[in-house]
Amino acid sequence: MINYIGYIFKVSPKEPATEILIAQLSEEGFESFVENEDGVSAYIQENDWNVEILNNIQILNSDEFEITFEEEVIEKINWNSEWEKNFNQIEVDNLVSIRAPFHENPNLKYDIVIEPKMSFGTGHHETTHMMVQHLLTLDLTNKKTLDMGCGTGILAIFAEMKGAQPIDAIDIDTWCYENSLENVERNNCKHISVFEGDASLLINKKYDVIIANINRNILLNDMVSYMNCLNDKGVILFSGFYQEDIPIIDAEVSKFGLILDKVIERNNWVSLKYIK
């Protein structure tokens, strides 16, 4: 059984400190976050944890914010009830709902039902919301699509609803892989293949649309792999980072001749659309 180490952070003032804290924790290997009224709970696999894990979290030493925390060990078997207490429904532009089975259906044009597990973090609410906004504007009919860092599979599922096929959904985390399989079945998707792994799976692959909702460092590290598998006239969507990270991402993408077509910002999180 995989155990997770959880840190319960109380943050004052909550914004923008919580967003900054999540970003810095992500860079140290924390993979899931649950925001609450007092701050945020952050989770990392016990195997990836070390006693000095918080030493590089700069915001914890900031004079601008008051941040305290408690540590706990969480077993996998107890996780679903934790999500059910904290998972909030998402609605995008009054067109798309992303909800758990225990939420009421708001009867929007698109309805995505996921079982909330460790693979969905509140920090991803912002990025997921923006990526859905990008996808709403695209004609995905018969577009071969990649959802890289798929998490719960939300974006792959929505891409199929918009007509994309075939779709590959990839995540390095076993929990995400298993959860995506469940959610693909739950939403009656027929054109999504889910894989457990990293960018090495992209060798000799080609896509018309790439969705990469990951953190900045992984995006930069795997950029060559994304560019090598993007078809001519393809579209790539990036998210999982902050407004101040745009110059770093843009400088790297520009090396491959892509054009920044659209920027969406939400609570300092950003999502970028590039065209080839």
Short mmCIF file of N, CA and C in Angstrom, two decimals, residues 96 109-112 132 135-136 138-147 153-169 180-181 183-194 209 211:
data_model
loop_
_atom_site.label_atom_id
_atom_site.label_comp_id
_atom_site.label_asym_id
_atom_site.label_seq_id
_atom_site.Cartn_x
_atom_site.Cartn_y
_atom_site.Cartn_z
N VAL A 96 -19.74 23.91 -19.64
CA VAL A 96 -19.12 22.65 -19.25
C VAL A 96 -19.17 22.48 -17.73
N LYS A 109 -24.22 22.07 -21.51
CA LYS A 109 -24.04 21.40 -22.80
C LYS A 109 -23.15 20.18 -22.68
N TYR A 110 -22.07 20.30 -21.89
CA TYR A 110 -21.13 19.20 -21.67
C TYR A 110 -21.09 18.88 -20.18
N ASP A 111 -21.18 17.60 -19.87
CA ASP A 111 -21.17 17.18 -18.47
C ASP A 111 -20.14 16.08 -18.28
N ILE A 112 -19.09 16.36 -17.51
CA ILE A 112 -18.02 15.40 -17.25
C ILE A 112 -18.13 14.96 -15.80
N VAL A 132 -10.01 23.97 -20.54
CA VAL A 132 -11.34 23.72 -21.11
C VAL A 132 -11.77 24.92 -21.94
N LEU A 135 -10.09 24.61 -25.26
CA LEU A 135 -10.66 23.52 -26.05
C LEU A 135 -12.03 23.88 -26.59
N LEU A 136 -12.77 24.70 -25.86
CA LEU A 136 -14.09 25.12 -26.33
C LEU A 136 -14.01 25.86 -27.65
N LEU A 138 -11.76 25.36 -30.06
CA LEU A 138 -11.11 24.59 -31.11
C LEU A 138 -12.07 23.62 -31.79
N ASP A 139 -11.88 23.44 -33.10
CA ASP A 139 -12.56 22.37 -33.82
C ASP A 139 -11.72 21.11 -33.66
N LEU A 140 -12.17 20.19 -32.86
CA LEU A 140 -11.39 18.99 -32.56
C LEU A 140 -11.85 17.77 -33.35
N THR A 141 -12.76 17.96 -34.28
CA THR A 141 -13.31 16.84 -35.02
C THR A 141 -12.21 16.03 -35.72
N ASN A 142 -12.12 14.78 -35.33
CA ASN A 142 -11.14 13.84 -35.90
C ASN A 142 -9.69 14.28 -35.73
N LYS A 143 -9.42 15.12 -34.75
CA LYS A 143 -8.05 15.55 -34.47
C LYS A 143 -7.39 14.53 -33.54
N LYS A 144 -6.22 14.05 -33.95
CA LYS A 144 -5.47 13.15 -33.09
C LYS A 144 -4.90 13.97 -31.94
N THR A 145 -5.20 13.58 -30.72
CA THR A 145 -4.97 14.44 -29.56
C THR A 145 -4.19 13.70 -28.47
N LEU A 146 -3.33 14.46 -27.79
CA LEU A 146 -2.57 13.96 -26.64
C LEU A 146 -2.93 14.77 -25.41
N ASP A 147 -3.29 14.09 -24.32
CA ASP A 147 -3.45 14.73 -23.01
C ASP A 147 -2.29 14.27 -22.15
N GLY A 153 -8.00 12.55 -16.27
CA GLY A 153 -8.47 12.32 -17.64
C GLY A 153 -9.51 13.32 -18.10
N ILE A 154 -9.74 14.35 -17.33
CA ILE A 154 -10.79 15.33 -17.65
C ILE A 154 -10.64 15.90 -19.05
N LEU A 155 -9.44 16.36 -19.39
CA LEU A 155 -9.26 17.05 -20.66
C LEU A 155 -9.35 16.09 -21.83
N ALA A 156 -8.86 14.87 -21.67
CA ALA A 156 -9.02 13.86 -22.72
C ALA A 156 -10.49 13.56 -22.94
N ILE A 157 -11.24 13.43 -21.85
CA ILE A 157 -12.67 13.15 -21.94
C ILE A 157 -13.39 14.29 -22.65
N PHE A 158 -13.05 15.51 -22.29
CA PHE A 158 -13.70 16.65 -22.94
C PHE A 158 -13.31 16.72 -24.42
N ALA A 159 -12.06 16.42 -24.73
CA ALA A 159 -11.64 16.42 -26.13
C ALA A 159 -12.47 15.43 -26.95
N GLU A 160 -12.74 14.25 -26.39
CA GLU A 160 -13.58 13.30 -27.12
C GLU A 160 -14.99 13.84 -27.29
N MET A 161 -15.52 14.48 -26.26
CA MET A 161 -16.85 15.08 -26.37
C MET A 161 -16.91 16.11 -27.50
N LYS A 162 -15.74 16.75 -27.76
CA LYS A 162 -15.67 17.75 -28.83
C LYS A 162 -15.31 17.13 -30.18
N GLY A 163 -15.20 15.82 -30.25
CA GLY A 163 -15.01 15.15 -31.52
C GLY A 163 -13.62 14.65 -31.82
N ALA A 164 -12.67 14.87 -30.90
CA ALA A 164 -11.30 14.40 -31.13
C ALA A 164 -11.23 12.88 -31.13
N GLN A 165 -10.38 12.34 -31.99
CA GLN A 165 -10.08 10.91 -32.00
C GLN A 165 -8.96 10.63 -33.00
N PRO A 166 -8.10 9.66 -32.68
CA PRO A 166 -7.96 8.97 -31.38
C PRO A 166 -7.26 9.88 -30.38
N ILE A 167 -7.34 9.53 -29.11
CA ILE A 167 -6.77 10.35 -28.03
C ILE A 167 -5.89 9.46 -27.16
N ASP A 168 -4.68 9.93 -26.88
CA ASP A 168 -3.81 9.28 -25.91
C ASP A 168 -3.77 10.13 -24.64
N ALA A 169 -3.96 9.49 -23.50
CA ALA A 169 -3.88 10.16 -22.20
C ALA A 169 -2.75 9.50 -21.41
N SER A 180 -7.81 7.66 -14.34
CA SER A 180 -8.20 8.03 -15.71
C SER A 180 -8.94 6.89 -16.40
N LEU A 181 -8.46 5.67 -16.21
CA LEU A 181 -9.15 4.52 -16.79
C LEU A 181 -10.60 4.45 -16.29
N ASN A 183 -12.44 6.91 -15.09
CA ASN A 183 -13.25 8.04 -15.55
C ASN A 183 -13.55 7.97 -17.04
N VAL A 184 -12.62 7.43 -17.83
CA VAL A 184 -12.90 7.22 -19.25
C VAL A 184 -14.09 6.28 -19.41
N GLU A 185 -14.11 5.20 -18.63
CA GLU A 185 -15.24 4.27 -18.68
C GLU A 185 -16.52 4.93 -18.17
N ARG A 186 -16.38 5.70 -17.09
CA ARG A 186 -17.55 6.34 -16.48
C ARG A 186 -18.25 7.29 -17.45
N ASN A 187 -17.46 7.93 -18.33
CA ASN A 187 -18.02 8.89 -19.27
C ASN A 187 -18.26 8.28 -20.66
N ASN A 188 -18.22 6.94 -20.71
CA ASN A 188 -18.55 6.19 -21.93
C ASN A 188 -17.71 6.61 -23.13
N CYS A 189 -16.44 6.88 -22.89
CA CYS A 189 -15.54 7.28 -23.97
C CYS A 189 -15.06 6.04 -24.74
N LYS A 190 -14.96 6.17 -26.04
CA LYS A 190 -14.61 5.04 -26.91
C LYS A 190 -13.29 5.24 -27.64
N HIS A 191 -12.71 6.44 -27.58
CA HIS A 191 -11.55 6.74 -28.43
C HIS A 191 -10.32 7.15 -27.62
N ILE A 192 -10.32 6.89 -26.32
CA ILE A 192 -9.21 7.29 -25.46
C ILE A 192 -8.42 6.07 -25.02
N SER A 193 -7.11 6.13 -25.21
CA SER A 193 -6.19 5.10 -24.69
C SER A 193 -5.38 5.74 -23.58
N VAL A 194 -5.36 5.09 -22.42
CA VAL A 194 -4.65 5.63 -21.25
C VAL A 194 -3.36 4.84 -21.04
N VAL A 209 -3.24 17.92 -31.89
CA VAL A 209 -3.47 18.77 -30.71
C VAL A 209 -2.78 18.13 -29.52
N ILE A 211 -2.25 18.64 -25.38
CA ILE A 211 -2.68 19.30 -24.14
C ILE A 211 -1.68 18.91 -23.07
#
